[in-house]
Amino acid sequence: MKPTPAIRRATLLTSAAVALGLAVTGVSAQEKPKDHADGPAAAYEPSMTTLGQIQVEIPGRKPGDPVMTPAEFQKATTMYFERCAGCHGVLRKGATGKALTPDLTRANGFEYLRDFINYGSPAGMPNWGTSGELTEDDVDLMARYLLLEPPAPPEYGMPEMRASWKVHVAPEDRPTEKMNDWDIDNLFSVTLRDAGQIALIDGASYEIKAVLDTGYAVHISRISASGRYLFVIGRDAKVNMIDLWMESPDTVAEIKVGSEARSVETSKMEGYEDKYAIAGAYWPPQYVIMDGDTLEPLKIKSTRGMIYDEQTYHPEPRVAAILSSHYRPEFIVNIKETGIIQLVDYSNIDALKFTDIEAERFLHDGGLDSSKRYFLTAANARNKVAVIDTKEGTLEALIETDGLTPHPGRGANIDHPTYGPVWATSHLGDDTVALIGTDPEGNPDNAWKMVQQLYAMGGGSLFVKTHPESEHLYVDAPLNPDAEVSGSVAVFKVADLAQEEPEYTVLPLVEWAGIAEGQPRVVQGEFNKDGNEIWFSVWNAADLQSAIVVVDDKTLELKHVIKDERLITPTGKFNVYNTRADVY
C-alpha cells in the first residue's frame, strides 16, 4: 500500500533534516520552534541576483527602528534580493512566500524573525541558519533588516531600454540563406548558468559547436517561428538574439528589459511569424513588445494593478511564463501575483488590445496540451492548475492538485492507455506526479480532472518529460537532499500507467556520468528532434565537473556522456525543433 501524501511529506522532511545535519548549538530538537523544519523545496529559491548589485539608501528612520549602519543595510539588502525577493517580492508585499512588511514583522518581533530565518518552515522557507547558508551574524542582520521599511530599486523604462539596445548586425547585413552545415533543427541550446553563457550542441555528434556569452543564468531559450533566430533571456533581464544562419552563429541584437526577468517569446500566428518578440520582467513588473528583427523596444506595458479576487492593489505583479498562441495573434502572459492571465493582441501594435482572464494567484510556468489549443499553467502557491482555451480566449477550468504545489516546466503530454490524452506535472516538495485529462471532445468524462496520481522516487522534482515518439515518462528530483535520488531519474512506461500503482525504473545518471566530487544533481530532460534520445544535465558546483548524459529512450541505457571544461553548471536544454513546435 502506498503511504498517504501527508505521511510521505512528513517522511521527506525528516530525511531532509537528517541529510542537512540540523544540529544547532545550545538548542535541542525539542526546543526547535513549532512547525519549523526543512525540505528539498527549500532549495528552490528564484533569486533576484542582479538587484543585489544596486546601491540603495536606508528609508527614512522611524522611532523604534533597529540601529543599522549604511554598510549593514546595503549588505542586508543584497542578501534579501539574492535569497528572498524571489518568493517574498522586491517590496516585501508577498508572493509565493508571505508578506514581510514592517506592520507584520514588528508584530512578530526580532526573536521570532531570527528563529524563522534560522530554522525555516515546512511550507518551503529555507533553513538559512541551520543549513549553514547564513552565519549567526547574517541571521541577526536579516532579522533587524525586516523590521525596517523596504527600499525600492529604480524603475527601468524606455530610455533605459533604448540605452541598452544594441544591433550588432543589421537585418540587411545578415545572410539571405543558411551559411553553415549545422543541422539546426536538432541543435540544443544549453544554459551554462554560472558562466553567463549558452552552449550550442549538435544533437547527432554531441559536439559543442559554439559557446556564446549571454546574460547571467539564462532562464529559457526560445526559437522564432522560422527556426532561424534563437532568443535567450538571463535572470539579469538581458535578451540575446542569435542568428543561426550565420557561418558562425552569434548574437545579432541584444537588450536589457529590466533588472530581473524570466521570459521571452516570439510571434507564431500565421502571417505574423517573427514579426514581434516579447520579454517579461520580474523587476520592474512589466513586459515589452519588441521588433522581431532587431529587438527595438516598441511598447512597454506595466502589470501593476488589482489582485483578481481581493480587488486590492499590488505594486509588484511579476511576469512569469509567456507563450505565443497558435490560434490568434496573441501573446499569453502570466501575471504572477494578481492571478491574471493576459491575452495580448499584437495585430495592431499601435492599438494593443488586452483580455484579462481571472485565473488564480501565483501563476508560474506551464505549457500547451497535445492539440496546442489549451494552455495549462501552475498557480503553484494555490495548489491549482489553470486551463486557458487559446482558441476562444476563455478560462476553461481550474483544477485542484490535491493540496500539492505543481511545478511542470512546460509539462508532458501523454496518450494514456485508460484516460486518453493527459498532461503531466510534478510537484515541489513531494514525490507525486499529477495526470490531468486534456481531451474534452474525445474523452469528456476525463477532461480537466486529475485522473491519476503517480508516485516517483522522491520529492524535489522540477520537471517531467516525454515525447510523441517515446513510450516513457521521465521525472527528475534535483532538489531532493539524498544524493542518490537527486542524481537519478525515475522512468514510467506509458503502457504501465493502466495499472493502479505503476512501478518505475531508476536511471543512476550521476553514476553513469562518472562524477565523484560534489553532489551533482540531475535536472530537466530534453528530447532530440526524433524523440529517440533524451538528454539530462548533471549539474554540479561551478568549480566542479558537470556533464550532460544522453539516454537511449528505447532501451533506457546510457548512450553518451558529454564532458567538457566549458560545461559550467549546465541546467536548461532546449532542442530547436521541439521548442519551436511546442513538442513536449
Coordinates of C-alpha atoms in Angstrom, one line a residue:
M1 CA 0.0 0.0 0.0
K2 CA 1.3 3.5 -0.9
P3 CA 1.8 5.9 2.0
T4 CA -0.5 8.9 2.0
P5 CA 0.8 12.2 0.7
A6 CA 0.8 13.6 4.3
I7 CA 3.0 10.7 5.5
R8 CA 5.2 11.0 2.5
R9 CA 5.7 14.7 3.1
A10 CA 6.5 14.1 6.8
T11 CA 9.0 11.4 6.0
L12 CA 10.6 13.7 3.3
L13 CA 11.0 16.5 5.8
T14 CA 12.6 14.2 8.4
S15 CA 15.0 12.7 5.9
A16 CA 15.9 16.2 4.7
A17 CA 16.6 17.3 8.2
V18 CA 18.9 14.3 8.8
A19 CA 20.7 15.0 5.4
L20 CA 21.3 18.6 6.2
G21 CA 22.6 17.8 9.7
L22 CA 20.3 20.1 11.7
A23 CA 22.3 20.3 14.9
V24 CA 22.1 23.8 16.4
T25 CA 24.4 24.7 19.3
G26 CA 22.6 25.1 22.5
V27 CA 19.2 24.1 21.0
S28 CA 17.8 20.6 21.2
A29 CA 15.4 19.2 18.7
Q30 CA 12.6 19.5 21.3
E31 CA 13.3 23.2 21.6
K32 CA 13.0 23.9 17.9
P33 CA 10.3 26.5 17.3
K34 CA 7.0 24.9 16.5
D35 CA 6.2 24.0 12.9
H36 CA 9.8 24.6 11.7
A37 CA 11.5 22.0 9.6
D38 CA 13.4 21.6 6.3
G39 CA 12.5 20.1 2.9
P40 CA 14.0 19.9 -0.5
A41 CA 11.6 22.5 -1.8
A42 CA 13.5 25.0 0.4
A43 CA 16.3 24.8 -2.1
Y44 CA 14.2 26.1 -4.9
E45 CA 14.7 29.9 -4.5
P46 CA 14.4 32.0 -7.6
S47 CA 17.0 34.6 -6.6
M48 CA 16.9 38.2 -7.6
T49 CA 20.6 38.1 -8.5
T50 CA 21.3 41.3 -10.3
L51 CA 19.2 43.5 -8.0
G52 CA 21.6 42.7 -5.3
Q53 CA 24.2 44.9 -7.1
I54 CA 22.1 48.0 -6.9
Q55 CA 23.1 50.5 -4.2
V56 CA 20.2 51.6 -2.1
E57 CA 19.7 54.1 0.8
I58 CA 18.1 53.5 4.2
P59 CA 14.5 54.7 4.1
G60 CA 13.5 57.5 6.5
R61 CA 14.0 56.3 10.0
K62 CA 11.1 55.9 12.5
P63 CA 11.0 55.8 16.2
G64 CA 11.9 52.3 17.4
D65 CA 13.8 51.3 14.2
P66 CA 16.8 49.0 15.0
V67 CA 20.2 50.5 14.7
M68 CA 21.8 49.7 11.3
T69 CA 24.8 51.3 9.6
P70 CA 24.6 52.1 5.8
A71 CA 27.1 49.3 5.1
E72 CA 25.0 46.8 7.1
F73 CA 21.8 48.0 5.3
Q74 CA 23.4 47.5 1.9
K75 CA 24.6 44.1 2.8
A76 CA 21.2 43.1 4.1
T77 CA 19.5 44.4 1.0
T78 CA 21.9 42.4 -1.2
M79 CA 21.2 39.2 0.8
Y80 CA 17.4 39.9 0.6
F81 CA 17.4 40.5 -3.2
E82 CA 19.6 37.5 -3.8
R83 CA 17.9 35.0 -1.5
C84 CA 14.4 36.2 -0.5
A85 CA 12.9 38.5 -3.1
G86 CA 12.1 35.7 -5.5
C87 CA 9.4 34.4 -3.1
H88 CA 8.6 37.4 -0.9
G89 CA 8.8 40.1 -3.5
V90 CA 11.1 43.0 -4.0
L91 CA 8.9 45.3 -2.0
R92 CA 8.2 42.5 0.6
K93 CA 4.5 42.5 -0.3
G94 CA 4.4 38.8 -0.5
A95 CA 4.2 36.4 -3.4
T96 CA 4.8 32.6 -3.2
G97 CA 6.1 33.5 0.3
K98 CA 4.3 35.6 2.9
A99 CA 4.4 39.4 3.1
L100 CA 7.3 40.8 5.2
T101 CA 6.2 44.5 5.6
P102 CA 7.1 46.2 8.8
D103 CA 3.5 46.3 10.1
L104 CA 3.6 42.5 10.1
T105 CA 7.3 41.9 11.1
R106 CA 7.2 44.2 14.0
A107 CA 4.1 42.5 15.4
N108 CA 6.1 39.2 15.4
G109 CA 9.3 40.8 16.8
F110 CA 13.0 40.3 16.4
E111 CA 13.4 37.0 18.1
Y112 CA 10.6 35.4 16.1
L113 CA 12.1 36.6 12.8
R114 CA 15.6 35.5 13.8
D115 CA 14.3 31.9 14.6
F116 CA 12.2 31.7 11.5
I117 CA 15.2 32.7 9.3
N118 CA 17.4 30.3 11.2
Y119 CA 15.2 27.2 11.1
G120 CA 12.9 27.7 8.1
S121 CA 9.5 26.1 7.8
P122 CA 8.0 23.0 6.1
A123 CA 6.0 25.3 3.8
G124 CA 9.1 26.0 1.8
M125 CA 11.0 28.6 3.8
P126 CA 14.7 27.6 3.7
N127 CA 16.5 27.0 7.0
W128 CA 19.1 29.6 6.2
G129 CA 20.9 29.4 9.5
T130 CA 21.0 25.7 10.4
S131 CA 21.9 24.8 6.8
G132 CA 25.0 26.9 7.1
E133 CA 23.9 29.2 4.2
L134 CA 23.9 32.2 6.6
T135 CA 26.1 32.8 9.6
E136 CA 24.6 33.7 13.0
D137 CA 25.6 37.4 12.4
D138 CA 23.9 37.2 9.0
V139 CA 20.7 35.9 10.5
D140 CA 20.7 38.6 13.2
L141 CA 21.3 41.2 10.5
M142 CA 18.4 39.9 8.3
A143 CA 16.0 39.9 11.3
R144 CA 16.8 43.6 12.0
Y145 CA 16.5 44.4 8.3
L146 CA 13.0 43.1 8.1
L147 CA 11.9 45.5 10.9
L148 CA 12.8 48.4 8.6
E149 CA 10.9 49.8 5.6
P150 CA 12.0 48.1 2.4
P151 CA 13.9 50.1 -0.2
A152 CA 12.6 50.2 -3.7
P153 CA 15.1 49.6 -6.6
P154 CA 14.9 52.0 -9.5
E155 CA 12.4 51.8 -12.4
Y156 CA 13.5 50.8 -15.8
G157 CA 11.6 52.3 -18.8
M158 CA 12.0 53.2 -22.4
P159 CA 15.1 55.5 -22.0
E160 CA 17.0 52.8 -20.1
M161 CA 15.9 50.1 -22.6
R162 CA 17.0 52.1 -25.6
A163 CA 20.3 52.9 -24.0
S164 CA 21.0 49.1 -23.5
W165 CA 19.7 48.1 -27.0
K166 CA 22.4 47.1 -29.5
V167 CA 22.1 45.9 -33.1
H168 CA 25.4 44.1 -33.8
V169 CA 24.5 43.0 -37.3
A170 CA 21.7 44.9 -39.1
P171 CA 19.0 42.8 -40.8
E172 CA 20.1 43.9 -44.3
D173 CA 23.7 42.7 -43.5
R174 CA 22.6 39.2 -42.4
P175 CA 22.7 36.1 -44.6
T176 CA 19.8 35.6 -47.0
E177 CA 20.3 31.8 -46.7
K178 CA 21.8 29.4 -44.2
M179 CA 25.6 29.7 -44.4
N180 CA 26.7 26.8 -42.3
D181 CA 26.2 23.0 -42.4
W182 CA 24.7 22.7 -39.0
D183 CA 21.5 20.6 -38.5
I184 CA 19.7 23.5 -36.8
D185 CA 16.5 21.5 -36.1
N186 CA 18.5 19.1 -34.0
L187 CA 20.6 21.7 -32.2
F188 CA 20.5 22.1 -28.4
S189 CA 20.7 25.4 -26.7
V190 CA 22.2 24.6 -23.2
T191 CA 22.2 27.1 -20.3
L192 CA 25.6 27.4 -18.6
R193 CA 24.2 29.1 -15.6
D194 CA 27.1 30.4 -13.6
A195 CA 29.2 31.2 -16.7
G196 CA 26.6 33.6 -18.2
Q197 CA 26.7 31.6 -21.4
I198 CA 24.9 29.1 -23.6
A199 CA 26.4 26.2 -25.4
L200 CA 25.1 25.2 -28.8
I201 CA 25.5 21.4 -29.1
D202 CA 24.9 19.2 -32.1
G203 CA 22.2 16.6 -31.4
A204 CA 23.8 13.9 -33.6
S205 CA 27.5 14.2 -33.0
Y206 CA 27.3 15.7 -29.4
E207 CA 29.9 18.3 -30.5
I208 CA 29.8 21.7 -28.8
K209 CA 29.6 23.9 -31.9
A210 CA 29.8 27.2 -30.0
V211 CA 29.8 28.8 -26.6
L212 CA 28.3 32.3 -26.6
D213 CA 28.2 35.0 -23.9
T214 CA 24.7 35.9 -22.8
G215 CA 23.0 37.3 -19.7
Y216 CA 23.6 35.7 -16.3
A217 CA 21.8 32.4 -15.6
V218 CA 19.8 32.1 -18.8
H219 CA 16.3 31.0 -17.8
I220 CA 14.9 29.9 -21.1
S221 CA 15.7 29.7 -24.8
R222 CA 13.0 30.2 -27.4
I223 CA 13.1 29.9 -31.2
S224 CA 11.5 32.2 -33.7
A225 CA 8.7 30.7 -35.9
S226 CA 11.0 30.4 -38.8
G227 CA 13.6 28.5 -36.8
R228 CA 16.3 31.0 -37.7
Y229 CA 16.6 33.1 -34.6
L230 CA 17.4 31.8 -31.1
F231 CA 16.3 34.1 -28.2
V232 CA 17.6 33.7 -24.7
I233 CA 16.9 35.7 -21.6
G234 CA 19.0 35.8 -18.5
R235 CA 17.8 36.4 -14.9
D236 CA 19.6 39.8 -15.3
A237 CA 16.9 40.6 -17.9
K238 CA 19.3 40.6 -20.8
V239 CA 17.9 39.3 -24.1
N240 CA 20.2 37.9 -26.8
M241 CA 19.0 37.3 -30.3
I242 CA 21.2 34.8 -32.1
D243 CA 21.2 34.2 -35.8
L244 CA 21.6 30.5 -36.5
W245 CA 22.0 31.1 -40.3
M246 CA 25.4 32.8 -39.9
E247 CA 28.5 30.9 -40.8
S248 CA 29.4 31.1 -37.1
P249 CA 26.1 31.7 -35.3
D250 CA 26.3 34.7 -32.9
T251 CA 24.3 37.5 -31.2
V252 CA 23.0 40.0 -33.8
A253 CA 21.0 42.1 -31.3
E254 CA 20.6 42.5 -27.5
I255 CA 18.7 44.5 -25.0
K256 CA 18.1 44.7 -21.2
V257 CA 14.4 44.8 -20.3
G258 CA 14.8 45.5 -16.6
S259 CA 16.8 44.4 -13.6
E260 CA 15.4 40.8 -13.2
A261 CA 13.5 38.7 -15.7
R262 CA 12.5 35.1 -16.7
S263 CA 10.6 35.0 -20.0
V264 CA 10.9 35.7 -23.7
E265 CA 8.8 34.6 -26.7
T266 CA 8.2 35.4 -30.4
S267 CA 5.0 35.8 -32.5
K268 CA 3.9 32.5 -34.1
M269 CA 0.5 33.1 -35.6
E270 CA 0.3 32.6 -39.4
G271 CA 1.1 35.9 -41.1
Y272 CA 3.0 37.3 -38.0
E273 CA 5.9 34.8 -37.9
D274 CA 9.0 36.5 -36.5
K275 CA 7.3 40.0 -36.6
Y276 CA 7.5 40.6 -32.9
A277 CA 9.3 39.4 -29.8
I278 CA 8.1 39.9 -26.2
A279 CA 10.0 39.8 -22.9
G280 CA 8.6 39.9 -19.3
A281 CA 10.3 41.2 -16.2
Y282 CA 10.2 40.5 -12.5
W283 CA 11.5 44.0 -11.8
P284 CA 10.1 46.3 -12.8
P285 CA 6.8 44.4 -13.1
Q286 CA 6.2 44.9 -16.8
Y287 CA 6.6 43.4 -20.3
V288 CA 7.9 44.9 -23.5
I289 CA 7.0 44.1 -27.1
M290 CA 10.0 44.4 -29.5
D291 CA 10.7 44.3 -33.2
G292 CA 11.3 40.7 -34.2
D293 CA 14.3 41.5 -36.4
T294 CA 16.2 44.0 -34.2
L295 CA 14.8 43.8 -30.6
E296 CA 14.0 47.5 -30.8
P297 CA 11.6 48.2 -27.9
L298 CA 8.2 49.3 -29.2
K299 CA 5.7 49.1 -26.4
I300 CA 6.1 48.7 -22.6
K301 CA 3.1 47.5 -20.6
S302 CA 3.2 47.7 -16.7
T303 CA 1.5 44.8 -14.9
R304 CA 0.9 46.7 -11.7
G305 CA -2.8 46.6 -10.7
M306 CA -5.5 44.8 -8.7
I307 CA -5.4 41.3 -7.4
Y308 CA -8.2 39.5 -9.2
D309 CA -10.1 38.1 -6.1
E310 CA -9.3 40.7 -3.4
Q311 CA -9.5 43.7 -5.7
T312 CA -6.6 45.3 -3.8
Y313 CA -3.7 47.0 -5.4
H314 CA -0.4 45.1 -5.9
P315 CA 2.7 47.1 -6.7
E316 CA 4.8 44.2 -8.0
P317 CA 3.0 41.6 -10.1
R318 CA 5.8 39.8 -11.9
V319 CA 5.7 38.3 -15.4
A320 CA 6.2 34.6 -15.3
A321 CA 5.6 32.3 -18.4
I322 CA 4.8 33.8 -21.8
L323 CA 3.6 31.7 -24.7
S324 CA 2.6 32.5 -28.2
S325 CA -0.9 31.4 -29.4
H326 CA -1.2 29.2 -32.5
Y327 CA -4.9 30.2 -32.9
R328 CA -4.9 34.0 -32.6
P329 CA -2.3 36.8 -33.0
E330 CA -1.8 36.9 -29.2
F331 CA 0.8 36.5 -26.6
I332 CA -0.3 34.6 -23.4
V333 CA 1.2 36.4 -20.4
N334 CA 1.1 35.0 -16.8
I335 CA 1.0 37.9 -14.3
K336 CA 2.0 36.1 -11.2
E337 CA 0.8 37.9 -8.1
T338 CA -2.5 39.3 -9.4
G339 CA -3.7 35.9 -10.8
I340 CA -4.4 37.4 -14.2
I341 CA -3.6 35.7 -17.5
Q342 CA -3.4 38.4 -20.1
L343 CA -4.0 37.7 -23.8
V344 CA -2.2 40.5 -25.7
D345 CA -3.5 41.0 -29.2
Y346 CA -0.5 42.2 -31.3
S347 CA -2.3 42.5 -34.6
N348 CA -2.2 46.3 -34.3
I349 CA 0.9 47.4 -32.4
D350 CA -0.4 51.0 -32.2
A351 CA -3.7 49.9 -30.6
L352 CA -2.9 46.9 -28.4
K353 CA -5.9 45.0 -27.2
F354 CA -5.8 43.1 -23.9
T355 CA -8.1 40.4 -22.5
D356 CA -7.6 39.8 -18.7
I357 CA -8.6 36.3 -17.7
E358 CA -9.1 35.9 -13.9
A359 CA -7.4 32.6 -13.1
E360 CA -5.6 32.2 -9.8
R361 CA -2.8 33.8 -7.9
F362 CA 0.9 32.9 -8.1
L363 CA 0.9 31.9 -11.7
H364 CA 4.2 30.3 -12.7
D365 CA 5.1 28.1 -15.6
G366 CA 3.1 25.9 -17.9
G367 CA 2.6 24.6 -21.5
L368 CA 0.2 23.6 -24.2
D369 CA -1.8 20.3 -24.4
S370 CA -1.1 18.0 -27.4
S371 CA -3.6 19.8 -29.6
K372 CA -1.8 23.1 -28.8
R373 CA -5.2 24.7 -28.2
Y374 CA -5.2 24.6 -24.4
F375 CA -2.7 26.3 -22.1
L376 CA -2.2 24.6 -18.7
T377 CA -0.3 26.6 -16.1
A378 CA 0.5 26.2 -12.5
A379 CA -0.8 28.6 -9.8
N380 CA 1.7 27.0 -7.6
A381 CA 1.2 28.5 -4.2
R382 CA -2.5 28.0 -4.6
N383 CA -2.1 24.3 -5.5
K384 CA -4.0 24.6 -8.7
V385 CA -3.6 24.3 -12.5
A386 CA -5.5 26.8 -14.7
V387 CA -6.6 25.9 -18.2
I388 CA -7.0 28.5 -20.9
D389 CA -8.7 27.9 -24.2
T390 CA -6.4 29.8 -26.6
K391 CA -8.9 29.5 -29.5
E392 CA -11.8 31.0 -27.6
G393 CA -9.8 33.2 -25.3
T394 CA -11.5 31.9 -22.1
L395 CA -10.8 30.2 -18.8
E396 CA -11.7 26.5 -19.4
A397 CA -11.0 25.1 -15.9
L398 CA -9.3 25.5 -12.5
I399 CA -8.0 22.1 -11.3
E400 CA -7.1 21.2 -7.7
T401 CA -3.8 19.3 -7.3
D402 CA -4.7 17.6 -4.0
G403 CA -3.0 20.3 -1.9
L404 CA 0.3 20.0 -3.7
T405 CA 2.5 22.6 -5.4
P406 CA 2.7 22.0 -9.1
H407 CA 5.9 22.7 -10.9
P408 CA 5.5 21.5 -14.5
G409 CA 8.0 23.4 -16.6
R410 CA 6.0 23.0 -19.8
G411 CA 4.6 19.7 -18.6
A412 CA 4.4 16.5 -20.6
N413 CA 1.7 15.2 -22.9
I414 CA 0.9 11.5 -22.9
D415 CA -1.6 9.3 -24.7
H416 CA -2.8 7.4 -21.6
P417 CA -3.9 3.8 -22.1
T418 CA -7.0 4.4 -20.0
Y419 CA -7.8 8.1 -19.9
G420 CA -6.7 9.2 -23.4
P421 CA -4.7 12.4 -23.8
V422 CA -3.4 13.7 -20.5
W423 CA -0.9 16.4 -19.4
A424 CA 1.5 15.7 -16.5
T425 CA 3.1 17.9 -13.8
S426 CA 5.3 17.1 -10.9
H427 CA 5.2 19.0 -7.6
L428 CA 7.7 20.9 -5.4
G429 CA 8.5 19.1 -2.1
D430 CA 6.5 16.0 -3.0
D431 CA 7.1 12.8 -4.9
T432 CA 3.8 12.7 -6.8
V433 CA 3.1 13.4 -10.4
A434 CA -0.5 14.5 -11.4
L435 CA -2.0 13.4 -14.7
I436 CA -4.8 15.7 -16.0
G437 CA -7.2 14.8 -18.8
T438 CA -7.0 17.2 -21.8
D439 CA -9.5 15.9 -24.3
P440 CA -12.9 17.4 -23.8
E441 CA -14.2 16.1 -27.2
G442 CA -12.9 12.6 -27.3
N443 CA -12.8 11.9 -23.6
P444 CA -15.2 14.4 -22.0
D445 CA -15.6 12.4 -18.7
N446 CA -11.9 12.8 -18.0
A447 CA -11.3 16.3 -19.2
W448 CA -9.9 18.8 -16.8
K449 CA -9.7 16.3 -13.9
M450 CA -6.7 14.9 -12.1
V451 CA -7.3 11.3 -13.4
Q452 CA -4.3 9.7 -11.8
Q453 CA -1.5 10.3 -9.3
L454 CA 1.9 8.6 -9.8
Y455 CA 4.4 8.1 -7.0
A456 CA 8.0 8.7 -8.2
M457 CA 11.3 8.1 -6.3
G458 CA 11.2 11.2 -4.0
G459 CA 10.3 14.8 -3.5
G460 CA 12.2 17.7 -5.0
S461 CA 11.2 17.3 -8.7
L462 CA 11.2 20.2 -11.0
F463 CA 10.5 18.7 -14.5
V464 CA 8.7 15.9 -16.2
K465 CA 9.3 15.0 -19.8
T466 CA 8.1 12.8 -22.7
H467 CA 7.8 12.9 -26.5
P468 CA 5.2 11.8 -29.0
E469 CA 7.7 9.1 -30.2
S470 CA 8.5 8.0 -26.7
E471 CA 6.9 5.2 -24.6
H472 CA 8.2 6.7 -21.4
L473 CA 7.6 9.5 -18.8
Y474 CA 10.7 10.8 -17.1
V475 CA 10.6 12.5 -13.6
D476 CA 13.7 14.3 -12.1
A477 CA 14.3 15.1 -8.4
P478 CA 17.2 17.6 -8.3
L479 CA 16.1 19.3 -5.1
N480 CA 16.0 16.1 -3.0
P481 CA 18.5 16.1 -0.2
D482 CA 19.5 12.5 -0.8
A483 CA 22.4 12.4 -3.3
E484 CA 21.3 9.1 -4.8
V485 CA 17.8 10.4 -5.5
S486 CA 18.9 13.8 -6.8
G487 CA 21.4 12.1 -9.0
S488 CA 18.9 9.8 -10.7
V489 CA 15.6 10.0 -12.7
A490 CA 12.5 7.8 -12.4
V491 CA 11.1 6.4 -15.7
F492 CA 7.5 5.2 -16.0
K493 CA 6.4 3.1 -19.0
V494 CA 3.3 4.7 -20.5
A495 CA 1.7 1.3 -21.2
D496 CA 2.0 0.5 -17.4
L497 CA 0.0 3.6 -16.4
A498 CA -3.1 1.5 -16.8
Q499 CA -2.1 -0.3 -13.5
E500 CA -3.3 1.0 -10.2
E501 CA 0.2 1.5 -8.9
P502 CA 2.6 1.6 -11.8
E503 CA 6.2 0.9 -11.0
Y504 CA 9.2 2.9 -12.3
T505 CA 12.7 2.3 -13.4
V506 CA 15.6 4.3 -11.8
L507 CA 18.4 5.5 -14.0
P508 CA 21.5 6.4 -11.9
L509 CA 22.7 9.2 -14.2
V510 CA 25.4 10.7 -11.9
E511 CA 26.9 7.2 -11.6
W512 CA 26.8 6.9 -15.4
A513 CA 28.4 10.3 -15.8
G514 CA 31.3 9.1 -13.6
I515 CA 31.4 12.2 -11.4
A516 CA 32.6 11.6 -7.9
E517 CA 33.1 15.1 -6.5
G518 CA 30.3 17.2 -5.0
Q519 CA 26.6 16.4 -5.1
P520 CA 25.8 16.8 -8.8
R521 CA 22.0 17.0 -9.5
V522 CA 20.2 15.6 -12.5
V523 CA 17.8 18.1 -14.0
Q524 CA 15.5 18.9 -17.0
G525 CA 15.3 16.1 -19.5
E526 CA 15.0 17.2 -23.2
F527 CA 14.5 15.0 -26.2
N528 CA 16.3 15.2 -29.6
K529 CA 14.2 16.0 -32.6
D530 CA 13.5 12.4 -33.5
G531 CA 12.4 11.5 -30.0
N532 CA 14.7 8.5 -29.6
E533 CA 17.2 10.2 -27.1
I534 CA 16.7 12.2 -24.0
W535 CA 19.4 14.5 -22.6
F536 CA 19.8 15.3 -18.9
S537 CA 22.0 17.9 -17.2
V538 CA 24.3 16.7 -14.4
W539 CA 24.5 20.0 -12.6
N540 CA 27.4 20.3 -10.2
A541 CA 29.0 23.3 -8.4
A542 CA 30.7 25.9 -10.6
D543 CA 34.2 24.8 -9.6
L544 CA 33.5 21.1 -10.1
Q545 CA 32.9 18.9 -13.1
S546 CA 29.4 18.8 -14.7
A547 CA 28.2 16.8 -17.6
I548 CA 25.3 16.0 -20.0
V549 CA 24.1 12.4 -20.1
V550 CA 22.3 11.1 -23.2
V551 CA 19.9 8.2 -22.7
D552 CA 18.6 5.8 -25.4
D553 CA 14.9 6.2 -25.0
K554 CA 14.1 2.7 -26.4
T555 CA 16.4 0.7 -24.2
L556 CA 16.8 3.1 -21.2
E557 CA 20.6 2.5 -21.5
L558 CA 23.4 5.0 -21.5
K559 CA 24.2 6.3 -25.0
H560 CA 26.8 9.1 -24.4
V561 CA 28.3 11.4 -21.8
I562 CA 29.2 14.9 -22.9
K563 CA 32.1 16.3 -20.7
D564 CA 33.9 19.5 -21.4
E565 CA 35.5 22.1 -19.2
R566 CA 33.3 24.7 -20.8
L567 CA 30.2 22.9 -19.4
I568 CA 29.9 25.1 -16.3
T569 CA 26.7 24.4 -14.3
P570 CA 24.6 23.2 -17.3
T571 CA 20.9 23.4 -16.5
G572 CA 18.2 24.0 -19.1
K573 CA 18.4 22.4 -22.5
F574 CA 16.2 23.4 -25.5
N575 CA 16.1 21.4 -28.7
V576 CA 15.5 23.9 -31.5
Y577 CA 12.7 21.9 -33.3
N578 CA 10.9 20.7 -30.2
T579 CA 11.0 24.2 -28.7
R580 CA 9.8 25.9 -31.9
A581 CA 7.0 23.4 -32.5
D582 CA 5.9 23.1 -28.8
V583 CA 6.6 19.4 -28.7
Y584 CA 6.7 18.2 -25.1

